[in-house]
C-alpha cells in the first residue's frame, strides 16, 4: 500500500488497521514522514520509500521537487534518490511514485536501479504503467525487481476494489504467489482490512513485499 506519510490520519489508519504483513510505502514529502515510518515499523510493517519519477505529462503532472527525470544526468538522479532514501530510514526498498516515462526508458532507469541495488535494496514497480521496463532492466543489472500484477484500486469504488481483491486471491491460488498494489485511500484501506480478516481460514497467507523481491523470475 503506497502513498503513506502525506495525510497523517490515513497513515495512522493504515498502520493500525492493515495486517503487519502488508508493506507500507511512504512518499518522501510529508512533514513527519520519518516518525510515521518508524511507527509503522514498530507496528510490524515492512517499510518502503516512494521515489518520485517523471510521468509522460511532466511538468503538468509534477511528482515534486526531487523528481527523477528521464533527461537528467545519472549523477543528478542518484543525488535525488539519496535525498528520498534519507527521508525514510530503514526502508527495505524503493517503489515508484508516478514515473511512466522514466520506467519506460531503459537508459535512464538503469543507473537508478543500479544505485538501489548497490545500497542492498530492491525496487517494486506499482504496476500502473504497462510500458514499464523495470523488470527487464533490473534483470540485466542484477538488481531485485518485482512488479505488482494487480492494482487493486485502479477504480476507486467499493465493488471494484472487492472484485480486484477476489481476483488477487484467485491468482494466488493458481500460481502460488501474487503481488498486488493499492494506494492509501481511506476506501482502499477499509476494503483491504475487511478482506484480510479471514484470509488464513481461506488458505491464503499474506507476506511482505520483500518476498516478491526474492521470487525467481
Coordinates of N, CA and C in Angstrom, one line a residue:
X1 N 0.9 -1.2 0.0 CA 0.0 0.0 0.0 C 0.9 1.2 0.0
X2 N 0.7 2.1 -1.0 CA 1.6 3.3 -1.1 C 0.9 4.6 -0.8
X3 N 1.7 5.7 -0.8 CA 1.1 7.0 -0.5 C 1.0 7.3 0.9
X4 N 1.7 6.6 1.8 CA 1.6 6.9 3.2 C 2.5 8.1 3.5
X5 N 2.3 8.7 4.7 CA 3.1 9.7 5.2 C 2.7 11.1 4.8
X6 N 1.7 11.3 3.9 CA 1.3 12.6 3.5 C 0.1 13.0 4.4
X7 N -0.9 12.2 4.4 CA -2.1 12.5 5.3 C -1.9 11.7 6.6
X8 N -1.7 12.4 7.7 CA -1.4 11.7 9.0 C -2.5 10.8 9.4
X9 N -3.8 11.2 9.2 CA -4.9 10.4 9.7 C -5.0 9.1 8.8
X10 N -4.8 9.2 7.5 CA -4.8 8.0 6.7 C -3.6 7.1 7.0
X11 N -2.5 7.7 7.2 CA -1.3 6.9 7.6 C -1.5 6.1 8.9
X12 N -2.0 6.8 9.9 CA -2.3 6.1 11.2 C -3.3 5.0 11.0
X13 N -4.3 5.3 10.2 CA -5.4 4.3 9.9 C -4.8 3.0 9.3
X14 N -3.9 3.2 8.3 CA -3.3 2.1 7.6 C -2.4 1.3 8.5
X15 N -1.6 2.0 9.3 CA -0.7 1.3 10.3 C -1.5 0.5 11.2
X16 N -2.6 1.0 11.7 CA -3.4 0.3 12.8 C -4.3 -0.8 12.2
X17 N -4.9 -0.5 11.1 CA -6.0 -1.4 10.6 C -5.4 -2.5 9.6
X18 N -4.4 -2.2 8.9 CA -3.9 -3.3 8.0 C -3.0 -4.3 8.7
X19 N -3.1 -5.5 8.3 CA -2.2 -6.5 8.9 C -0.7 -6.2 8.8
X20 N 0.1 -6.5 9.8 CA 1.5 -6.2 9.7 C 2.2 -6.8 8.5
X21 N 1.7 -7.8 7.9 CA 2.4 -8.4 6.7 C 2.2 -7.5 5.5
X22 N 1.4 -6.5 5.5 CA 1.2 -5.6 4.4 C 2.3 -4.6 4.5
X23 N 3.1 -4.5 3.4 CA 4.2 -3.5 3.3 C 3.6 -2.1 3.0
X24 N 4.1 -1.1 3.7 CA 3.7 0.3 3.5 C 4.7 1.1 2.9
X25 N 4.4 1.8 1.8 CA 5.4 2.6 1.1 C 5.1 4.1 1.3
X26 N 6.1 4.8 1.8 CA 5.9 6.2 2.2 C 6.5 7.2 1.1
X27 N 5.6 8.2 0.8 CA 6.1 9.3 0.0 C 7.0 10.1 0.8
X28 N 8.1 10.8 0.1 CA 9.1 11.4 0.9 C 8.8 12.8 1.3
X29 N 7.6 13.4 1.0 CA 7.4 14.8 1.2 C 6.7 15.2 2.5
X30 N 6.1 14.2 3.1 CA 5.3 14.5 4.4 C 6.2 15.1 5.4
X31 N 5.7 16.1 6.2 CA 6.5 16.8 7.2 C 7.0 15.9 8.3
X32 N 6.2 14.9 8.6 CA 6.5 14.0 9.7 C 6.8 12.6 9.2
X33 N 7.3 12.4 8.0 CA 7.3 11.1 7.4 C 8.3 10.2 8.1
X34 N 9.4 10.7 8.6 CA 10.4 9.8 9.3 C 9.8 9.2 10.5
X35 N 9.1 10.0 11.3 CA 8.4 9.5 12.5 C 7.3 8.5 12.2
X36 N 6.5 8.8 11.2 CA 5.4 8.0 10.8 C 5.9 6.6 10.3
X37 N 7.0 6.6 9.5 CA 7.5 5.4 9.0 C 8.1 4.5 10.2
X38 N 8.7 5.2 11.2 CA 9.2 4.5 12.3 C 8.1 3.8 13.1
X39 N 6.9 4.5 13.2 CA 5.8 4.0 13.9 C 5.2 2.8 13.1
X40 N 5.3 2.8 11.8 CA 4.8 1.7 11.0 C 5.7 0.5 11.3
X41 N 7.0 0.7 11.3 CA 7.9 -0.4 11.6 C 7.7 -1.0 13.0
X42 N 7.5 -0.1 14.0 CA 7.2 -0.6 15.3 C 5.9 -1.4 15.4
X43 N 5.0 -1.2 14.5 CA 3.7 -1.9 14.4 C 3.9 -3.3 13.7
X44 N 5.1 -3.5 13.1 CA 5.4 -4.7 12.5 C 5.4 -4.7 11.0
X45 N 5.1 -3.5 10.4 CA 5.1 -3.4 8.9 C 6.5 -3.2 8.3
X46 N 6.7 -3.9 7.2 CA 7.8 -3.6 6.4 C 7.6 -2.2 5.7
X47 N 8.6 -1.4 5.6 CA 8.5 -0.1 5.1 C 9.3 0.1 3.8
X48 N 8.8 0.8 2.8 CA 9.5 1.2 1.6 C 9.4 2.7 1.4
X49 N 10.2 3.3 0.6 CA 10.1 4.7 0.2 C 9.7 4.8 -1.2
X50 N 8.8 5.8 -1.5 CA 8.5 6.0 -2.9 C 9.4 7.1 -3.5
X51 N 10.0 6.8 -4.6 CA 10.8 7.8 -5.3 C 9.9 8.4 -6.4
X52 N 9.8 9.8 -6.4 CA 9.0 10.5 -7.4 C 9.7 10.4 -8.8
X53 N 9.0 9.9 -9.8 CA 9.6 9.7 -11.1 C 8.8 10.3 -12.2
X54 N 9.5 10.7 -13.2 CA 8.8 11.5 -14.3 C 7.7 10.8 -15.0
X55 N 6.5 11.3 -15.0 CA 5.4 10.8 -15.9 C 5.5 11.4 -17.3
X56 N 4.7 10.9 -18.2 CA 4.7 11.4 -19.5 C 4.2 12.9 -19.6
X57 N 3.3 13.3 -18.8 CA 2.8 14.7 -18.9 C 3.5 15.6 -17.9
X58 N 4.7 15.3 -17.5 CA 5.5 16.2 -16.7 C 5.9 17.4 -17.6
X59 N 5.9 18.7 -17.1 CA 5.7 19.1 -15.7 C 4.2 19.4 -15.3
X60 N 3.3 19.2 -16.3 CA 1.9 19.5 -16.0 C 1.4 18.6 -14.8
X61 N 1.9 17.4 -14.8 CA 1.7 16.5 -13.7 C 3.0 16.3 -13.0
X62 N 3.2 16.9 -11.9 CA 4.5 17.1 -11.2 C 4.6 16.3 -9.9
X63 N 5.4 15.2 -9.9 CA 5.5 14.4 -8.7 C 6.3 15.1 -7.5
X64 N 6.9 16.3 -7.8 CA 7.5 17.0 -6.7 C 8.9 17.4 -7.0
X65 N 9.6 18.2 -6.1 CA 10.9 18.8 -6.4 C 12.0 17.9 -6.6
X66 N 11.9 16.7 -6.0 CA 13.1 15.7 -6.2 C 12.8 14.6 -7.2
X67 N 12.0 15.0 -8.2 CA 11.6 14.0 -9.3 C 12.8 13.5 -10.1
X68 N 12.9 12.2 -10.2 CA 13.9 11.6 -11.1 C 13.5 11.8 -12.5
X69 N 14.3 12.4 -13.4 CA 13.9 12.7 -14.7 C 14.6 11.9 -15.8
X70 N 13.9 11.5 -16.8 CA 14.4 10.7 -17.9 C 15.6 11.4 -18.6
X71 N 15.5 12.8 -18.7 CA 16.6 13.5 -19.4 C 17.7 14.0 -18.5
X72 N 17.7 13.7 -17.2 CA 18.7 14.2 -16.3 C 19.9 13.3 -16.4
X73 N 21.1 13.9 -15.9 CA 22.3 13.1 -15.9 C 22.2 12.1 -14.8
X74 N 22.7 10.9 -15.0 CA 22.6 9.9 -13.9 C 23.0 10.3 -12.6
X75 N 24.1 11.1 -12.4 CA 24.5 11.6 -11.1 C 23.4 12.4 -10.4
X76 N 22.7 13.2 -11.2 CA 21.6 14.1 -10.7 C 20.5 13.2 -10.1
X77 N 20.1 12.2 -10.9 CA 19.1 11.3 -10.4 C 19.5 10.5 -9.1
X78 N 20.8 10.1 -9.1 CA 21.3 9.4 -8.0 C 21.3 10.3 -6.7
X79 N 21.6 11.6 -6.9 CA 21.6 12.5 -5.8 C 20.2 12.7 -5.3
X80 N 19.2 12.8 -6.2 CA 17.8 12.9 -5.8 C 17.3 11.7 -5.1
X81 N 17.7 10.5 -5.6 CA 17.4 9.3 -4.9 C 17.9 9.2 -3.5
X82 N 19.1 9.7 -3.3 CA 19.7 9.7 -2.0 C 18.9 10.6 -1.0
X83 N 18.4 11.7 -1.5 CA 17.6 12.6 -0.7 C 16.3 11.8 -0.2
X84 N 15.7 11.2 -1.2 CA 14.5 10.4 -0.9 C 14.7 9.3 0.1
X85 N 15.8 8.6 -0.1 CA 16.1 7.5 0.8 C 16.3 8.0 2.2
X86 N 16.9 9.1 2.4 CA 17.3 9.7 3.7 C 16.0 10.0 4.5
X87 N 14.9 10.2 3.8 CA 13.7 10.6 4.4 C 13.0 9.5 5.2
X88 N 13.3 8.2 4.7 CA 12.7 7.1 5.3 C 13.8 6.0 5.7
X89 N 14.5 6.3 6.8 CA 15.5 5.3 7.3 C 14.9 4.0 7.5
X90 N 15.6 2.9 7.2 CA 15.1 1.6 7.5 C 14.2 1.0 6.4
X91 N 14.1 1.7 5.3 CA 13.3 1.2 4.2 C 14.0 0.0 3.6
X92 N 13.2 -1.0 3.2 CA 13.8 -2.2 2.6 C 13.9 -2.1 1.1
X93 N 13.3 -1.1 0.5 CA 13.3 -1.0 -0.9 C 12.7 0.3 -1.4
X94 N 12.6 0.5 -2.7 CA 12.1 1.7 -3.3 C 10.9 1.3 -4.2
X95 N 9.9 2.2 -4.2 CA 8.7 2.0 -5.1 C 8.6 3.3 -5.9
X96 N 8.1 3.1 -7.1 CA 7.9 4.3 -7.9 C 6.7 5.1 -7.4
X97 N 6.8 6.5 -7.5 CA 5.6 7.4 -7.4 C 5.5 8.0 -8.8
X98 N 4.4 7.7 -9.5 CA 4.2 8.0 -10.9 C 5.3 7.3 -11.7
X99 N 5.9 8.0 -12.7 CA 7.1 7.5 -13.3 C 6.9 6.7 -14.6
X100 N 5.8 6.9 -15.3 CA 5.6 6.1 -16.5 C 6.7 6.4 -17.6
X101 N 7.1 7.6 -17.7 CA 8.2 7.9 -18.7 C 9.5 7.4 -18.2
X102 N 9.9 7.6 -17.0 CA 11.3 7.2 -16.5 C 11.4 5.7 -16.6
X103 N 10.3 5.0 -16.1 CA 10.4 3.5 -16.0 C 10.3 2.9 -17.4
X104 N 9.9 3.7 -18.4 CA 9.8 3.2 -19.8 C 11.1 3.4 -20.6
X105 N 12.1 4.1 -20.0 CA 13.3 4.4 -20.7 C 14.5 3.7 -20.0
X106 N 15.0 2.6 -20.7 CA 16.0 1.8 -20.0 C 17.2 2.5 -19.7
X107 N 17.7 3.4 -20.6 CA 19.0 4.1 -20.3 C 18.9 5.0 -19.1
X108 N 17.7 5.6 -18.9 CA 17.5 6.5 -17.7 C 17.3 5.7 -16.4
X109 N 16.6 4.5 -16.6 CA 16.3 3.7 -15.4 C 17.4 2.9 -14.9
X110 N 18.3 2.5 -15.8 CA 19.4 1.6 -15.4 C 20.3 2.1 -14.3
X111 N 20.8 3.4 -14.3 CA 21.7 3.8 -13.2 C 20.9 4.0 -11.9
X112 N 19.6 4.3 -12.0 CA 18.8 4.4 -10.8 C 18.7 3.0 -10.1
X113 N 18.3 2.0 -10.9 CA 18.2 0.7 -10.3 C 19.6 0.2 -9.8
X114 N 20.6 0.5 -10.5 CA 22.0 0.0 -10.0 C 22.3 0.7 -8.7
X115 N 21.9 2.0 -8.5 CA 22.2 2.6 -7.2 C 21.3 2.0 -6.1
X116 N 20.1 1.6 -6.5 CA 19.2 1.0 -5.5 C 19.8 -0.4 -5.1
X117 N 20.2 -1.1 -6.1 CA 20.9 -2.4 -5.8 C 22.2 -2.3 -5.0
X118 N 22.9 -1.3 -5.4 CA 24.2 -1.1 -4.7 C 24.0 -0.8 -3.2
X119 N 22.9 -0.3 -2.8 CA 22.6 0.0 -1.4 C 22.0 -1.2 -0.7
X120 N 21.9 -2.3 -1.4 CA 21.3 -3.5 -0.8 C 19.8 -3.5 -0.8
X121 N 19.2 -2.7 -1.6 CA 17.7 -2.6 -1.6 C 17.1 -3.2 -2.9
X122 N 15.8 -3.3 -3.0 CA 15.1 -3.8 -4.2 C 14.2 -2.7 -4.6
X123 N 13.6 -2.9 -5.8 CA 12.7 -2.0 -6.4 C 11.3 -2.7 -6.7
X124 N 10.3 -2.1 -6.3 CA 8.9 -2.6 -6.5 C 8.2 -1.6 -7.5
X125 N 7.8 -2.1 -8.6 CA 7.0 -1.4 -9.6 C 5.6 -1.5 -9.2
X126 N 4.8 -0.4 -9.1 CA 3.5 -0.5 -8.6 C 2.5 -1.0 -9.6
X127 N 2.9 -1.3 -10.8 CA 2.1 -1.9 -11.8 C 1.1 -1.0 -12.6
X128 N 1.3 0.3 -12.4 CA 0.3 1.2 -13.0 C 0.6 1.5 -14.5
X129 N 1.9 1.3 -14.9 CA 2.3 1.7 -16.3 C 2.6 0.4 -17.1
X130 N 1.8 0.2 -18.1 CA 2.1 -1.0 -19.0 C 3.4 -0.9 -19.7
X131 N 4.0 0.3 -19.8 CA 5.2 0.4 -20.6 C 6.5 0.2 -19.7
X132 N 6.3 0.0 -18.4 CA 7.5 -0.1 -17.6 C 8.4 -1.2 -18.0
X133 N 9.7 -0.9 -18.0 CA 10.8 -1.8 -18.3 C 11.6 -2.2 -17.0
X134 N 11.0 -2.0 -15.9 CA 11.8 -2.2 -14.6 C 12.3 -3.6 -14.4
X135 N 11.4 -4.6 -14.7 CA 11.9 -6.0 -14.5 C 13.0 -6.3 -15.5
X136 N 12.8 -5.9 -16.7 CA 13.9 -6.3 -17.7 C 15.2 -5.6 -17.4
X137 N 15.1 -4.3 -17.0 CA 16.4 -3.6 -16.7 C 17.0 -4.1 -15.4
X138 N 16.2 -4.4 -14.5 CA 16.6 -5.0 -13.2 C 17.3 -6.3 -13.4
X139 N 16.8 -7.1 -14.3 CA 17.3 -8.4 -14.6 C 18.7 -8.3 -15.1
X140 N 18.9 -7.4 -16.1 CA 20.2 -7.2 -16.7 C 21.2 -6.6 -15.7
X141 N 20.7 -5.7 -14.8 CA 21.6 -5.1 -13.8 C 21.8 -5.9 -12.6
X142 N 21.1 -7.1 -12.5 CA 21.2 -8.0 -11.4 C 20.7 -7.3 -10.1
X143 N 19.6 -6.6 -10.2 CA 19.0 -5.9 -9.1 C 17.6 -6.5 -8.8
X144 N 17.3 -6.8 -7.6 CA 16.0 -7.4 -7.3 C 14.8 -6.4 -7.7
X145 N 14.0 -6.8 -8.6 CA 12.8 -6.0 -9.0 C 11.6 -6.9 -9.0
X146 N 10.5 -6.4 -8.5 CA 9.2 -7.0 -8.6 C 8.2 -6.1 -9.1
X147 N 7.1 -6.6 -9.7 CA 6.1 -5.7 -10.3 C 4.7 -6.2 -9.8
X148 N 3.9 -5.3 -9.3 CA 2.6 -5.7 -8.9 C 1.8 -6.2 -10.2
X149 N 1.1 -7.3 -10.0 CA 0.4 -7.9 -11.1 C -1.1 -7.3 -11.2
X150 N -1.5 -6.9 -10.0 CA -2.9 -6.4 -9.9 C -2.9 -5.1 -9.1
X151 N -3.4 -4.0 -9.7 CA -3.6 -2.8 -8.9 C -5.0 -2.8 -8.4
X152 N -5.1 -3.0 -7.1 CA -6.4 -3.3 -6.5 C -7.4 -2.1 -6.6
X153 N -7.0 -0.9 -6.6 CA -7.9 0.2 -6.5 C -7.8 1.2 -7.7
X154 N -7.5 0.6 -8.9 CA -7.4 1.5 -10.1 C -8.7 2.1 -10.4
X155 N -9.8 1.4 -10.0 CA -11.2 2.0 -10.0 C -11.6 2.2 -8.5
X156 N -11.6 3.4 -8.0 CA -11.8 3.5 -6.5 C -13.3 3.5 -6.1
X157 N -13.9 2.3 -6.3 CA -15.2 2.1 -5.8 C -15.2 0.8 -5.0
X158 N -16.1 0.7 -3.9 CA -16.0 -0.5 -3.1 C -16.2 -1.8 -3.9
X159 N -17.2 -1.8 -4.8 CA -17.4 -3.0 -5.6 C -16.2 -3.4 -6.5
X160 N -15.6 -2.4 -7.1 CA -14.5 -2.6 -8.0 C -13.3 -3.1 -7.2
X161 N -13.0 -2.5 -6.0 CA -11.9 -3.0 -5.2 C -12.1 -4.4 -4.7
X162 N -13.3 -4.7 -4.2 CA -13.6 -6.0 -3.8 C -13.4 -7.1 -4.9
X163 N -13.8 -6.7 -6.1 CA -13.6 -7.6 -7.3 C -12.2 -7.8 -7.5
X164 N -11.3 -6.8 -7.4 CA -9.9 -6.9 -7.7 C -9.2 -7.7 -6.6
X165 N -9.7 -7.6 -5.3 CA -9.2 -8.4 -4.3 C -9.5 -9.9 -4.5
X166 N -10.7 -10.1 -4.9 CA -11.0 -11.5 -5.3 C -10.2 -12.1 -6.4
X167 N -9.9 -11.2 -7.4 CA -9.0 -11.6 -8.5 C -7.6 -11.9 -8.0
X168 N -7.1 -11.1 -7.0 CA -5.8 -11.3 -6.4 C -5.7 -12.6 -5.7
X169 N -6.8 -12.9 -5.0 CA -6.9 -14.2 -4.3 C -6.9 -15.4 -5.3
X170 N -7.6 -15.3 -6.3 CA -7.7 -16.3 -7.3 C -6.3 -16.5 -8.0
X171 N -5.6 -15.4 -8.3 CA -4.3 -15.5 -8.9 C -3.3 -16.2 -8.0
X172 N -3.4 -15.9 -6.7 CA -2.5 -16.6 -5.7 C -2.8 -18.1 -5.7
X173 N -4.0 -18.5 -5.8 CA -4.3 -19.9 -5.7 C -3.8 -20.6 -7.0
X174 N -3.8 -19.9 -8.1 CA -3.4 -20.5 -9.4 C -1.9 -20.6 -9.5
X175 N -1.2 -19.6 -9.1 CA 0.3 -19.5 -9.3 C 1.1 -19.7 -8.0
X176 N 0.4 -19.7 -6.9 CA 1.1 -19.9 -5.6 C 1.6 -18.6 -5.0
X177 N 1.7 -17.5 -5.8 CA 2.2 -16.2 -5.2 C 1.7 -15.1 -6.2
X178 N 1.3 -14.0 -5.6 CA 0.9 -12.8 -6.4 C 1.2 -11.6 -5.6
X179 N 1.6 -10.5 -6.3 CA 1.9 -9.2 -5.7 C 0.8 -8.2 -6.2
X180 N 0.2 -7.6 -5.2 CA -0.8 -6.6 -5.6 C -0.4 -5.2 -5.0
X181 N -0.9 -4.2 -5.6 CA -0.6 -2.8 -5.0 C -1.9 -2.1 -4.9
X182 N -1.9 -1.1 -4.0 CA -3.0 -0.2 -3.8 C -2.5 1.1 -3.2
X183 N -3.3 2.2 -3.3 CA -2.9 3.5 -2.7 C -3.6 3.6 -1.4
X184 N -3.1 4.6 -0.6 CA -3.6 4.7 0.8 C -4.9 5.6 0.9
X185 N -5.8 5.3 -0.1 CA -7.1 6.0 0.0 C -7.9 5.4 1.2
X186 N -8.6 6.2 2.0 CA -9.4 5.6 3.1 C -10.3 4.4 2.7
X187 N -10.9 4.5 1.5 CA -11.7 3.4 1.0 C -10.9 2.2 0.7
X188 N -9.7 2.3 0.2 CA -8.9 1.1 -0.1 C -8.4 0.5 1.2
X189 N -8.0 1.3 2.2 CA -7.6 0.8 3.5 C -8.7 0.0 4.1
X190 N -9.9 0.5 4.0 CA -11.1 -0.1 4.6 C -11.4 -1.5 3.9
X191 N -11.4 -1.5 2.6 CA -11.8 -2.7 1.9 C -10.7 -3.8 2.1
X192 N -9.4 -3.4 2.1 CA -8.3 -4.4 2.2 C -8.4 -4.9 3.7
X193 N -8.6 -4.1 4.7 CA -8.7 -4.5 6.0 C -9.8 -5.6 6.2
X194 N -10.9 -5.3 5.6 CA -12.1 -6.2 5.7 C -11.7 -7.5 5.0
X195 N -11.1 -7.5 3.9 CA -10.8 -8.6 3.1 C -9.8 -9.5 3.8
X196 N -8.8 -8.9 4.5 CA -7.7 -9.6 5.1 C -8.1 -10.4 6.4
X197 N -9.3 -10.0 7.0 CA -9.6 -10.6 8.3 C -9.6 -12.1 8.4
X198 N -10.2 -12.7 7.4 CA -10.3 -14.2 7.5 C -9.5 -14.9 6.3
X199 N -8.5 -14.2 5.8 CA -7.7 -14.8 4.7 C -7.2 -16.2 5.0
X200 N -6.6 -16.3 6.2 CA -5.9 -17.6 6.5 C -6.9 -18.7 6.6
X201 N -8.1 -18.5 7.0 CA -9.1 -19.5 7.0 C -9.5 -20.0 5.6
X202 N -9.2 -19.1 4.6 CA -9.5 -19.4 3.2 C -8.2 -20.0 2.6
X203 N -7.2 -20.2 3.4 CA -6.0 -20.8 2.8 C -5.0 -19.9 2.2
X204 N -5.1 -18.6 2.4 CA -4.2 -17.6 1.8 C -3.4 -17.0 2.9
X205 N -2.1 -16.9 2.7 CA -1.1 -16.3 3.6 C -0.6 -15.0 3.1
X206 N -0.8 -13.9 3.9 CA -0.2 -12.6 3.5 C 1.3 -12.6 3.8
X207 N 2.1 -12.1 2.9 CA 3.6 -11.9 3.2 C 4.0 -10.6 2.7
X208 N 5.1 -10.0 3.3 CA 5.5 -8.7 2.9 C 6.0 -8.7 1.4
X209 N 6.1 -7.4 0.9 CA 6.6 -7.3 -0.5 C 8.0 -7.8 -0.7
X210 N 8.8 -7.8 0.3 CA 10.2 -8.3 0.1 C 10.2 -9.7 -0.4
X211 N 9.1 -10.4 -0.1 CA 9.1 -11.8 -0.5 C 9.0 -11.9 -2.1
X212 N 8.4 -10.9 -2.7 CA 8.3 -10.8 -4.1 C 9.7 -10.5 -4.7
X213 N 10.5 -9.8 -4.0 CA 11.9 -9.5 -4.5 C 12.8 -10.7 -4.4
X214 N 12.4 -11.7 -3.7 CA 13.2 -12.9 -3.6 C 12.6 -14.0 -4.5
X215 N 11.5 -13.7 -5.2 CA 10.9 -14.7 -6.1 C 11.8 -15.0 -7.3
X216 N 12.0 -16.2 -7.7 CA 12.7 -16.4 -9.0 C 12.0 -15.7 -10.2
X217 N 12.6 -15.3 -11.2 CA 12.0 -14.6 -12.3 C 11.0 -15.5 -12.9

